[in-house]
């Protein structure tokens, strides 16, 4: 007999189960209500979300990328051509799961900041139920695989409370990466349920998209082995196609040469198909190449032959990754058909925001050297560390495509992820349910009414006949902002149900109101002004080409007033477009204290690890017992995107520094067996560099001068002791030795963080003192 959910350890306050368990306060998680039986014939529900995928990147919305299974969903289901999301991923996912506008939900931005304002708390409030909790209360099994990205960085480490993790918000099972992105061949940190997994080496054929599908199917099969009737809700949150872009070689080969025609041609062809398929009315004009500073796209024909070949390779990988997602969707659907459950499965497929222009004008083979926002980079900084083009797409190169391909991904709209223009917020949406949403013969399945991300989860509940919870943890739930749009399926002439919607992202603002949209292109650090507002008539100009603010000043004034009202109601203020995001709470100072690590410790979480070395001096001492036959890694931090590794090999202590793909090495001989101390010192220079010195037993150090510091999200893989887990720092060493576990004894590694560099932008806010002042 299956154990009821309310009797399982996770539902009784335990964060881990299977060994030692840690109990947490019942106040940190919702009250678990016994699930009622789902109504007879209730559908299974699959919500599949892509990461950073543009409006036109799948076949049903105009793409040349092979997506036959998505094509089949569209052929029998519905395409929503006016579906809007948030400009960034965490805000979109918060709205999707809660039905709240992102700022009210506490997710004004991605979860890599902590300035302390209500819209940036990055915690789902205790009185906000997720749709997973509603499905669970409605008698569903609830599963999640893939990207979570709703837990702020400082709460993802092994000692953190799990109150913001998936299992605390209605999911009974979880497998994936809780971070914003990961590598697809060797994910930097995987979590199963509430426990991070320890994986020294991944199988040679491992690919994360495949693994997510296998895990989802395993959850479904386990459910069916014990209960043949209970419906399931599966939230399948892909990491593809967020950078670093990676794909299987067999999939890349399908697209070899397909993009040498360039982004201008691809965009033209996609738009032609969009018009032919009735996605936009005749007379719609596609937006031209972006020319605004920081968003500009070069004409393909203006590029050199070498650039065109290199840039085409990036898009081949992007296309291959989407192709693989479609293959895996087909694998999932095939199993549902074998089970006889496909016809009664409701599937929604969408993207969390528009295609990303973060690759810059030329793309990058060193994503982490390009993906840096918190400091002003020096003129000598290398945003694209040269790598063999044959490595692009594989495990050795962490790449992002040039923004010209984002321009093609977002056909026919302007701008990219992060903007409140349509290119950042207009996403594809497919919905299919053969048994419950069959179309009439004269219905082509296209729906043009405005819908938004806060509506979608509520709509799935409505279609499934599950009530959205009105209480959580003994308290009335907050009122939702989304509007379920189930009636649009039966009535294609139905008026738009969600008539007005604000948006905001790092000072960029917008408001949609049926026919009209006001939007700003705000320059960071400049004063906010109503003069920034542009106005577009979306009925006549859906691609935002003709600013008519001067012709309709009264409309601008009215919509600007309504934007401010919505902003106050949704806790949008203060608007942040500057260094305010560098404020961190003093509670994080504990992460900067010296720490001793031992072999067998799971890989230290990425953010926790970074606090020991980021923009500061640091000394690392490795103490180890050594016999002349001993070999192996003493400490490793990072991966192929950047990092460092200290190991013993060939009678010497060797240090390898991966500078975003460029390798440098030092070596000091070991002359005798016994106990040794290897000392690494990283000293900040004036130009975002380190002087890195290695010594053994206090001997004369050897040094690397002016090495570019590892910044932003690098090192991405956290610290491991006695082994180099996951994506290796040094590929040559990995080729010879694999994960290279240390064979000696008595190994300990101590981190001694030193002073922060003068250019470190962090501002530590003494939260305890500020809280005390509130109550004085």
XYZ file of C-alpha atoms in Angstrom:
776
model
C 0.000 0.000 0.000
C 1.361 3.422 -0.946
C 2.283 5.760 1.900
C -0.001 8.797 1.839
C 1.768 12.061 1.087
C 0.842 13.564 4.441
C 2.673 10.710 6.182
C 5.927 11.131 4.254
C 8.928 12.645 6.070
C 9.132 15.721 3.790
C 5.577 16.631 4.797
C 6.513 16.408 8.481
C 9.344 18.907 8.482
C 12.327 16.827 7.345
C 14.504 18.313 4.629
C 16.349 15.062 3.893
C 15.242 11.478 4.184
C 17.204 8.281 3.803
C 19.737 8.860 6.554
C 20.149 11.651 9.040
C 17.317 14.175 8.780
C 17.140 17.773 9.866
C 13.908 19.096 11.310
C 12.744 22.612 10.503
C 10.089 24.836 11.955
C 6.603 24.129 10.690
C 6.262 27.867 10.127
C 8.664 27.658 7.173
C 6.448 25.458 5.048
C 2.750 25.341 4.226
C 0.191 23.259 6.011
C -0.322 20.074 4.010
C -3.949 19.261 3.430
C -4.956 15.691 2.614
C -5.503 15.635 -1.163
C -9.052 15.075 -2.318
C -9.671 12.604 -5.080
C -9.350 14.131 -8.524
C -12.538 14.195 -10.531
C -13.042 11.136 -12.742
C -11.355 11.551 -16.092
C -9.164 14.443 -14.914
C -6.354 14.972 -17.422
C -2.688 14.648 -16.823
C -1.108 18.097 -17.184
C 2.352 18.832 -18.602
C 3.648 22.394 -18.511
C 6.843 22.628 -20.578
C 8.859 25.849 -20.483
C 11.906 26.679 -22.588
C 14.677 28.978 -21.401
C 15.533 32.120 -23.440
C 13.852 30.832 -26.599
C 12.545 33.411 -29.058
C 9.044 33.711 -30.523
C 9.940 32.208 -33.913
C 12.277 29.381 -32.866
C 9.870 26.445 -33.311
C 8.138 25.241 -36.448
C 4.579 26.277 -35.543
C 5.764 29.882 -35.180
C 7.816 30.071 -38.367
C 11.111 28.323 -37.699
C 13.137 26.155 -40.062
C 14.350 24.109 -37.050
C 12.987 20.554 -37.171
C 10.269 20.291 -34.504
C 7.863 17.629 -35.829
C 6.359 16.813 -32.429
C 5.615 20.455 -31.681
C 4.230 20.747 -35.207
C 1.874 17.868 -34.403
C 0.743 19.531 -31.155
C -0.034 22.697 -33.103
C -1.851 20.773 -35.842
C -4.315 19.362 -33.309
C -4.137 22.091 -30.680
C -3.935 25.846 -30.319
C -1.353 28.526 -31.028
C -1.537 31.716 -28.993
C 0.109 34.463 -31.020
C -0.356 37.258 -28.464
C 0.985 35.547 -25.333
C 3.228 37.726 -23.175
C 5.682 36.888 -20.451
C 8.191 38.806 -18.320
C 11.522 40.063 -19.709
C 13.616 37.765 -17.457
C 13.351 34.147 -16.369
C 12.883 34.225 -12.561
C 10.074 36.806 -12.764
C 8.356 34.802 -15.510
C 8.525 31.542 -13.553
C 7.281 33.195 -10.367
C 4.243 34.594 -12.182
C 3.636 31.301 -13.956
C 3.546 29.281 -10.736
C 1.718 31.779 -8.517
C -0.629 33.728 -10.804
C 0.775 36.959 -9.314
C 2.525 39.768 -11.096
C 6.240 39.244 -10.681
C 6.963 42.203 -8.373
C 4.108 41.307 -6.023
C 5.400 37.752 -6.045
C 8.809 39.103 -4.929
C 10.703 38.531 -8.177
C 11.449 41.846 -9.866
C 14.586 40.337 -11.380
C 16.643 37.168 -11.405
C 17.603 35.726 -8.026
C 21.265 36.814 -8.131
C 20.713 40.030 -6.169
C 19.543 40.883 -2.669
C 19.045 44.663 -2.227
C 16.346 44.162 0.405
C 13.309 45.735 -1.257
C 9.947 43.910 -1.237
C 10.005 43.207 -4.977
C 13.495 41.691 -4.616
C 12.915 39.369 -1.673
C 13.077 36.266 -3.938
C 10.882 34.181 -1.678
C 7.353 33.033 -2.434
C 5.355 34.383 0.486
C 3.699 32.092 3.014
C 0.249 33.192 1.842
C 0.882 32.507 -1.863
C 0.033 28.981 -3.041
C 1.605 27.716 -6.242
C -0.329 25.893 -8.922
C 1.571 22.760 -7.873
C 0.041 23.061 -4.410
C -3.397 23.475 -5.962
C -2.913 20.409 -8.148
C -1.679 18.477 -5.109
C -4.723 19.497 -3.096
C -6.860 18.506 -6.067
C -5.664 14.918 -5.938
C -2.796 15.104 -8.429
C 0.709 13.709 -8.161
C 3.073 16.652 -8.677
C 6.450 16.327 -10.387
C 9.083 18.791 -11.518
C 12.220 18.381 -13.603
C 14.694 21.038 -14.705
C 15.270 24.688 -13.874
C 13.851 26.101 -10.619
C 15.566 29.534 -10.341
C 13.246 30.775 -7.602
C 15.615 30.369 -4.655
C 18.021 33.230 -4.072
C 21.696 32.399 -4.253
C 22.369 32.672 -0.537
C 19.809 29.931 0.179
C 21.019 27.245 -2.221
C 23.888 25.842 -0.141
C 23.741 22.574 1.815
C 23.049 24.197 5.189
C 20.232 26.424 3.924
C 16.620 25.989 4.951
C 14.666 24.324 2.159
C 11.588 26.533 2.572
C 12.162 28.106 -0.857
C 13.040 24.846 -2.652
C 10.578 23.005 -4.947
C 9.366 20.438 -2.406
C 8.228 23.241 -0.098
C 5.971 24.625 -2.822
C 3.839 21.694 -3.823
C 6.117 19.373 -5.762
C 6.373 15.822 -4.434
C 9.351 14.952 -6.617
C 12.089 17.100 -8.126
C 15.165 16.515 -10.270
C 17.172 19.276 -11.870
C 19.342 22.332 -11.445
C 18.048 24.999 -9.095
C 20.311 27.602 -10.667
C 19.502 29.853 -13.602
C 21.395 27.704 -16.087
C 23.934 24.926 -16.250
C 26.061 23.014 -18.718
C 24.193 20.310 -20.590
C 26.998 17.725 -20.637
C 28.162 18.028 -17.012
C 25.658 20.008 -14.914
C 27.429 21.875 -12.136
C 24.990 20.894 -9.386
C 21.987 18.585 -9.549
C 19.367 18.206 -6.867
C 17.064 15.242 -6.386
C 14.105 16.129 -4.193
C 15.830 18.039 -1.357
C 19.325 16.603 -1.713
C 22.221 17.691 -3.953
C 23.720 14.767 -5.847
C 27.404 13.905 -5.689
C 28.598 12.926 -9.167
C 32.323 12.584 -9.792
C 32.030 11.910 -13.517
C 29.077 11.882 -15.887
C 28.607 9.054 -18.402
C 30.136 9.740 -21.803
C 26.675 9.893 -23.411
C 25.065 12.095 -20.740
C 23.055 15.049 -22.032
C 20.911 17.016 -19.624
C 17.807 17.360 -21.817
C 17.763 13.578 -22.284
C 18.302 13.042 -18.557
C 15.405 15.326 -17.633
C 13.084 13.334 -19.876
C 14.310 10.031 -18.428
C 13.712 11.335 -14.905
C 10.233 12.610 -15.772
C 9.318 9.255 -17.286
C 10.695 7.443 -14.252
C 8.420 9.528 -11.995
C 5.407 8.780 -14.188
C 6.196 5.063 -14.386
C 6.644 4.826 -10.619
C 3.263 6.495 -10.132
C 1.550 4.146 -12.564
C 3.137 1.084 -10.970
C 1.251 1.887 -7.764
C -1.797 3.834 -8.959
C -3.167 3.383 -12.488
C -5.622 6.282 -12.253
C -4.131 9.170 -10.299
C -3.488 12.127 -12.649
C -0.154 13.894 -12.564
C 1.020 17.466 -13.015
C 4.508 17.657 -14.534
C 6.335 20.978 -14.654
C 9.104 20.381 -17.196
C 11.410 23.404 -17.067
C 14.132 23.090 -19.688
C 17.602 24.572 -19.260
C 17.897 24.721 -23.061
C 18.494 27.110 -24.745
C 20.030 29.347 -22.115
C 23.758 29.793 -22.602
C 26.188 28.149 -22.497
C 24.809 26.691 -25.724
C 25.611 23.009 -26.077
C 24.177 20.200 -28.174
C 24.891 16.617 -29.137
C 27.209 16.177 -32.107
C 24.646 14.099 -34.011
C 22.088 16.886 -33.704
C 24.556 19.605 -34.672
C 25.463 17.646 -37.791
C 21.872 18.008 -39.075
C 22.328 21.780 -39.268
C 25.844 21.977 -40.632
C 25.858 24.793 -43.182
C 22.184 25.655 -42.644
C 22.901 29.102 -41.228
C 25.657 30.329 -43.496
C 22.939 32.287 -45.304
C 22.853 34.584 -42.242
C 20.404 36.057 -39.784
C 18.874 38.517 -42.249
C 17.814 35.715 -44.579
C 16.616 33.465 -41.744
C 14.501 36.281 -40.301
C 12.987 37.077 -43.695
C 12.077 33.441 -44.263
C 10.615 33.029 -40.802
C 8.469 36.110 -41.222
C 7.258 34.926 -44.616
C 6.113 31.648 -43.035
C 4.463 33.510 -40.151
C 2.390 35.536 -42.618
C 1.583 32.470 -44.740
C 0.334 30.618 -41.644
C -1.851 33.481 -40.487
C 0.080 34.313 -37.337
C -0.016 38.017 -38.197
C -2.407 39.959 -40.377
C -1.450 40.854 -43.906
C 0.312 44.195 -44.007
C 2.305 43.572 -40.817
C 5.870 44.832 -41.194
C 8.774 43.086 -39.426
C 11.056 45.256 -37.336
C 14.388 46.053 -39.014
C 17.751 45.214 -37.504
C 18.203 46.890 -34.135
C 20.444 49.946 -34.379
C 20.162 51.306 -30.823
C 23.415 51.459 -28.786
C 23.993 48.165 -27.026
C 21.407 46.395 -29.174
C 22.767 46.943 -32.679
C 22.972 44.153 -35.245
C 25.243 44.251 -38.270
C 24.058 43.357 -41.752
C 25.138 39.779 -42.459
C 26.686 40.812 -45.764
C 28.894 43.350 -43.979
C 30.701 40.585 -42.066
C 33.925 38.951 -43.149
C 33.921 35.392 -44.486
C 35.611 34.241 -41.281
C 32.976 35.916 -39.116
C 30.102 34.452 -41.114
C 31.456 30.923 -40.784
C 32.074 31.318 -37.047
C 28.732 32.970 -36.327
C 26.848 30.316 -38.308
C 28.388 27.634 -36.082
C 26.777 29.185 -33.008
C 23.319 29.034 -34.554
C 23.831 25.427 -35.637
C 24.270 24.551 -31.961
C 21.242 26.606 -30.890
C 19.068 24.901 -33.481
C 20.374 21.464 -32.514
C 19.512 22.056 -28.853
C 15.910 22.951 -29.773
C 15.739 19.961 -32.114
C 16.769 17.738 -29.212
C 14.056 19.213 -26.973
C 11.510 18.285 -29.641
C 12.931 14.756 -29.866
C 12.563 14.367 -26.123
C 9.015 15.701 -26.217
C 8.326 13.005 -28.790
C 9.843 10.386 -26.483
C 7.568 11.540 -23.669
C 4.495 11.569 -25.913
C 5.294 8.107 -27.283
C 5.284 6.677 -23.768
C 2.000 8.399 -22.959
C 0.542 6.767 -26.062
C 1.858 3.359 -25.000
C 0.166 3.911 -21.633
C -3.044 4.904 -23.407
C -2.974 8.327 -21.714
C -1.890 10.738 -24.429
C -5.404 11.717 -25.512
C -6.199 12.745 -21.945
C -2.998 14.709 -21.368
C -3.085 18.494 -21.435
C 0.225 19.880 -22.727
C 1.271 23.534 -22.716
C 4.586 24.566 -24.301
C 6.091 28.041 -24.052
C 9.228 30.092 -23.307
C 10.043 32.179 -20.250
C 11.163 35.294 -22.205
C 12.498 36.356 -25.571
C 15.750 35.269 -27.177
C 18.853 36.633 -25.457
C 21.251 39.228 -26.845
C 23.784 38.570 -24.054
C 26.251 37.133 -26.556
C 27.007 40.638 -27.788
C 27.572 41.610 -31.415
C 30.023 38.780 -32.118
C 29.014 35.988 -29.745
C 31.513 34.354 -27.451
C 33.379 31.085 -26.940
C 33.979 32.081 -23.315
C 30.514 32.821 -21.968
C 31.618 33.688 -18.450
C 34.083 36.335 -19.626
C 31.230 37.944 -21.584
C 28.512 37.464 -18.939
C 29.817 40.009 -16.405
C 27.689 42.908 -15.215
C 28.863 43.977 -11.757
C 32.127 45.733 -12.690
C 33.473 47.874 -15.519
C 35.778 45.662 -17.519
C 39.249 46.853 -18.401
C 40.254 47.556 -22.022
C 42.443 44.442 -22.013
C 39.528 42.198 -21.072
C 38.898 39.424 -23.576
C 35.176 38.767 -24.089
C 35.794 35.978 -26.586
C 38.721 33.738 -25.695
C 39.619 32.049 -29.001
C 38.834 28.347 -29.206
C 38.892 25.895 -32.080
C 35.532 26.359 -33.868
C 35.153 22.567 -33.884
C 34.738 22.739 -30.091
C 31.666 24.995 -30.346
C 28.644 23.133 -29.023
C 30.625 20.470 -27.192
C 31.584 20.133 -23.515
C 34.836 22.100 -23.846
C 33.405 25.421 -25.034
C 30.938 27.573 -23.111
C 29.399 29.637 -25.910
C 26.618 32.090 -26.668
C 25.406 33.121 -30.100
C 25.766 36.713 -31.416
C 22.781 38.958 -30.821
C 22.046 38.909 -34.552
C 20.691 35.422 -34.023
C 18.540 36.700 -31.138
C 17.207 39.224 -33.650
C 16.242 36.242 -35.830
C 14.915 34.253 -32.859
C 12.542 37.078 -31.955
C 11.113 37.516 -35.478
C 9.281 39.797 -36.177
C 9.793 41.875 -33.025
C 12.297 44.426 -31.688
C 14.948 43.836 -29.024
C 15.656 40.885 -26.739
C 15.408 39.352 -23.316
C 15.591 42.050 -20.640
C 13.652 44.622 -22.681
C 9.978 45.480 -22.239
C 9.597 45.790 -26.015
C 7.905 42.841 -27.717
C 11.162 41.015 -28.454
C 11.707 40.584 -24.726
C 8.164 39.686 -23.674
C 6.331 38.128 -26.632
C 6.673 34.338 -26.497
C 5.162 31.364 -28.321
C 2.454 29.331 -26.579
C 1.070 25.979 -27.710
C -1.735 24.166 -25.894
C -2.985 20.678 -26.781
C -5.452 18.275 -25.168
C -6.907 15.849 -27.736
C -9.789 14.641 -25.564
C -10.726 17.903 -23.902
C -9.903 20.615 -26.454
C -10.861 19.159 -29.814
C -11.269 21.811 -32.506
C -14.059 22.213 -35.002
C -13.166 21.691 -38.651
C -13.295 25.382 -39.477
C -11.108 26.409 -36.535
C -7.429 26.777 -37.448
C -6.517 26.905 -33.739
C -4.957 30.374 -33.750
C -5.878 32.647 -30.859
C -4.933 36.308 -31.101
C -6.265 37.614 -27.779
C -3.754 39.066 -25.328
C -2.800 36.553 -22.634
C 0.065 36.648 -20.165
C 2.232 34.432 -18.035
C 0.246 35.046 -14.824
C -2.809 33.660 -16.644
C -1.328 30.409 -17.884
C -1.022 28.354 -14.688
C -4.507 29.416 -13.601
C -5.843 28.367 -17.007
C -4.334 24.888 -16.658
C -6.052 24.536 -13.286
C -9.349 25.660 -14.771
C -9.107 23.268 -17.697
C -8.276 20.392 -15.342
C -11.194 21.233 -13.070
C -8.925 21.962 -10.101
C -9.665 24.891 -7.816
C -6.903 27.367 -7.122
C -6.251 27.327 -3.378
C -7.682 30.304 -1.520
C -5.837 29.565 1.720
C -2.294 28.556 2.557
C -0.779 27.790 5.927
C -4.009 28.676 7.691
C -4.157 32.147 6.139
C -6.209 33.597 3.273
C -4.189 33.489 0.080
C -3.231 36.656 -1.721
C -5.492 37.606 -4.589
C -4.107 36.544 -7.970
C -3.440 38.953 -10.827
C -3.802 36.426 -13.636
C -7.043 35.724 -15.495
C -7.786 32.161 -16.554
C -8.535 32.066 -20.266
C -10.082 28.607 -20.744
C -13.088 30.082 -22.552
C -10.855 31.220 -25.429
C -10.508 27.650 -26.633
C -14.220 27.250 -27.300
C -14.837 30.833 -28.402
C -12.262 32.214 -30.803
C -14.238 35.461 -31.070
C -14.204 36.016 -27.320
C -12.996 39.440 -26.283
C -9.612 39.701 -24.582
C -10.013 38.699 -20.936
C -6.812 40.273 -19.600
C -7.168 43.848 -20.776
C -4.234 45.655 -19.185
C -0.784 44.629 -17.986
C 2.224 46.590 -16.734
C 5.857 45.483 -17.080
C 9.185 46.606 -15.614
C 12.729 45.303 -15.744
C 15.749 47.183 -14.347
C 14.139 50.515 -15.129
C 12.677 49.521 -18.492
C 8.911 50.045 -18.291
C 5.819 49.195 -20.278
C 2.035 49.027 -20.126
C -0.237 47.152 -22.498
C -3.879 48.267 -22.654
C -5.829 46.438 -25.367
C -5.038 48.534 -28.433
C -2.254 50.659 -26.968
C 1.157 50.037 -25.474
C 3.509 52.532 -23.866
C 7.121 51.466 -23.406
C 10.486 53.017 -22.560
C 14.015 52.486 -23.761
C 15.638 53.731 -20.570
C 19.361 54.454 -20.359
C 20.734 53.185 -17.017
C 21.665 55.969 -14.645
C 19.606 58.599 -16.454
C 16.662 60.326 -14.764
C 13.253 58.749 -15.180
C 10.873 60.935 -17.123
C 7.469 60.731 -18.769
C 9.242 62.058 -21.846
C 10.776 58.574 -22.219
C 7.433 56.985 -23.028
C 6.907 55.733 -26.557
C 3.405 54.825 -27.742
C 2.404 52.106 -30.189
C -0.938 51.137 -31.677
C -0.582 47.353 -31.530
C -3.672 46.702 -33.643
C -2.049 48.452 -36.598
C 1.595 48.104 -35.570
C 2.223 44.871 -33.598
C 5.984 45.087 -34.142
C 6.336 48.564 -32.565
C 7.731 50.406 -35.564
C 5.844 53.705 -35.409
C 5.973 55.743 -32.219
C 2.761 57.805 -32.169
C 3.300 59.455 -28.780
C 3.412 62.925 -30.351
C 0.068 62.358 -32.070
C -1.687 61.079 -28.928
C -0.255 62.895 -25.896
C -3.482 62.378 -23.950
C -3.194 58.596 -24.368
C 0.407 58.703 -23.156
C -0.557 60.759 -20.088
C -3.412 58.405 -19.216
C -1.380 55.222 -19.658
C 1.608 56.692 -17.798
C -0.693 57.480 -14.884
C -2.075 53.953 -14.987
C 1.432 52.514 -15.114
C 2.328 54.414 -11.932
C -0.829 53.184 -10.218
C -0.028 49.599 -11.193
C 3.578 50.058 -10.090
C 2.565 51.256 -6.618
C 0.016 48.462 -6.322
C 2.612 45.850 -7.300
C 5.546 47.136 -5.156
C 7.604 48.004 -8.239
C 9.311 50.979 -6.593
C 12.112 51.833 -6.173
C 13.135 51.534 -9.791
C 16.657 50.088 -9.881
C 18.971 50.501 -12.840
C 22.312 51.137 -11.108
C 24.619 49.932 -8.333
C 21.768 49.479 -5.853
C 21.651 45.848 -6.945
C 25.147 45.402 -5.489
C 23.783 45.769 -1.965
C 24.092 42.513 -0.018
C 22.861 41.701 3.491
C 25.349 41.327 6.320
C 24.029 37.804 6.897
C 26.193 36.763 3.924
C 29.392 37.755 5.723
C 29.427 34.293 7.300
C 30.261 32.913 3.843
C 33.484 34.951 3.821
C 34.987 33.417 6.949
C 37.884 30.935 6.729
C 36.741 27.370 6.145
C 38.400 23.943 6.170
C 37.211 21.348 3.677
C 37.807 17.601 3.679
C 37.706 14.775 1.126
C 34.228 13.354 0.832
C 32.578 16.766 1.208
C 29.980 17.238 -1.539
C 30.974 19.909 -4.010
C 30.501 23.258 -2.305
C 27.619 25.143 -3.893
C 28.558 27.733 -6.540
C 27.591 30.951 -4.721
C 28.945 29.727 -1.385
C 32.241 28.930 -3.086
C 32.434 32.259 -4.895
C 32.212 34.277 -1.677
C 35.634 32.896 -0.675
C 37.461 34.268 -3.716
C 35.376 36.836 -5.592
C 37.108 40.198 -6.192
C 39.447 39.723 -3.238
C 42.767 38.318 -2.117
C 42.690 34.742 -0.882
C 45.130 32.120 0.393
C 44.429 28.408 -0.080
C 46.413 25.910 2.001
C 46.346 22.229 1.081
C 47.807 19.864 3.701
C 48.297 16.321 2.525
C 50.093 13.117 3.245
C 52.280 11.976 0.378
C 53.950 8.756 -0.672
C 56.012 8.809 -3.815
C 53.328 6.777 -5.567
C 50.465 9.126 -4.642
C 48.673 11.141 -7.303
C 45.436 13.049 -7.644
C 43.577 16.327 -7.254
C 43.993 18.226 -3.997
C 41.394 20.920 -4.735
C 39.420 21.982 -7.791
C 37.126 24.965 -8.308
C 35.431 25.624 -11.614
C 35.112 23.921 -14.964
C 35.769 24.425 -18.669
C 34.263 27.896 -18.401
C 36.940 29.015 -15.938
C 38.560 27.818 -12.722
C 41.661 26.369 -11.100
C 42.885 22.962 -9.987
C 45.784 21.907 -7.735
C 46.979 18.335 -8.062
C 49.856 15.940 -7.432
C 51.246 14.211 -10.512
C 54.652 12.952 -11.636
C 56.296 13.805 -8.312
C 55.225 17.439 -8.306
C 52.459 19.730 -7.162
C 50.915 21.267 -10.265
C 48.553 24.203 -10.494
C 46.434 24.823 -13.605
C 44.513 28.052 -14.132
C 41.698 28.119 -16.682
C 41.281 31.769 -17.679
C 37.889 31.443 -19.406
C 39.347 28.799 -21.707
C 43.003 29.884 -21.861
C 45.243 27.593 -19.791
C 48.292 28.497 -17.668
C 50.241 26.161 -15.367
C 52.762 26.135 -12.517
C 54.643 23.221 -10.973
C 56.761 22.665 -7.846
C 58.582 19.323 -7.295
C 57.998 17.092 -4.252
C 61.328 15.606 -3.175
C 60.297 13.331 -0.332
C 57.419 11.376 1.136
C 55.688 12.756 4.218
C 53.255 15.469 5.168
C 53.323 18.552 2.989
C 51.673 21.965 2.751
C 50.990 23.529 -0.634
C 50.110 27.205 -0.491
C 48.310 29.169 -3.206
C 47.968 32.931 -2.899
C 45.766 35.089 -5.114
C 46.580 38.811 -4.841
C 44.348 41.359 -6.582
C 45.970 43.771 -8.997
C 44.635 47.112 -10.135
C 43.211 45.881 -13.440
C 40.837 43.043 -12.474
C 43.743 40.641 -12.356
C 45.415 38.313 -9.873
C 49.017 37.495 -9.159
C 48.839 33.789 -8.355
C 51.753 32.220 -6.476
C 52.363 28.573 -5.550
C 54.795 27.371 -2.918
C 55.368 24.085 -1.089
C 56.704 23.926 2.489
C 57.324 27.656 2.496
C 59.835 27.344 -0.334
C 60.460 29.856 -3.052
C 57.121 30.524 -4.804
C 56.531 30.343 -8.513
C 53.962 32.731 -9.911
C 51.591 33.611 -12.717
C 51.404 37.343 -13.289
C 48.377 39.437 -14.283
C 45.896 36.607 -14.679
C 42.358 37.795 -15.365
C 40.214 37.217 -12.293
C 37.294 34.827 -12.363
C 34.244 37.082 -12.152
C 30.486 37.031 -12.426
C 29.234 33.449 -12.476
C 32.732 31.975 -12.783
C 33.927 29.652 -11.348
C 30.565 28.043 -12.051
C 31.186 24.628 -10.526
C 31.889 24.887 -6.796
C 34.857 23.663 -4.775
C 35.707 19.953 -4.584
C 38.428 18.453 -2.388
C 40.358 15.353 -3.409
C 38.702 15.142 -6.833
C 37.684 17.358 -9.786
C 33.969 16.673 -10.172
C 31.791 17.405 -13.174
C 33.108 19.534 -16.004
C 36.906 19.522 -15.531
C 39.007 22.625 -15.065
C 41.916 21.223 -17.103
C 40.808 19.187 -20.122
C 44.270 17.769 -20.769
C 44.486 16.500 -17.198
C 40.964 15.074 -17.462
C 41.861 13.283 -20.694
C 44.766 11.576 -18.917
C 43.243 10.983 -15.503
C 39.466 11.524 -15.418
C 38.140 12.944 -12.151
C 41.541 12.045 -10.639
C 40.699 11.241 -7.018
C 43.643 11.797 -4.662
C 45.218 8.523 -3.520
C 47.092 9.925 -0.509
C 46.010 10.515 3.072
C 45.334 13.283 5.602
C 44.151 15.790 3.013
C 42.579 19.038 4.207
C 42.124 22.285 2.300
C 41.708 25.602 4.088
C 40.470 28.818 2.463
C 41.625 32.073 4.052
C 39.784 34.963 2.375
C 41.667 38.263 2.478
C 40.817 41.904 1.785
C 38.395 42.774 -0.982
C 39.667 44.712 -3.972
C 38.978 48.445 -4.041
C 36.858 47.939 -7.144
C 34.618 45.314 -5.524
C 31.173 46.949 -5.848
C 29.507 45.056 -3.007
C 27.833 47.172 -0.364
C 27.155 45.256 2.835
C 24.012 46.361 4.594
C 23.948 45.715 8.336
C 20.445 44.309 8.351
C 20.351 43.577 12.069
C 21.044 47.225 12.923
C 18.501 48.474 10.416
C 15.831 46.115 11.707
C 16.541 47.292 15.260
C 16.110 50.924 14.197
C 12.673 50.138 12.818
C 11.528 49.014 16.251
C 13.281 51.731 18.291
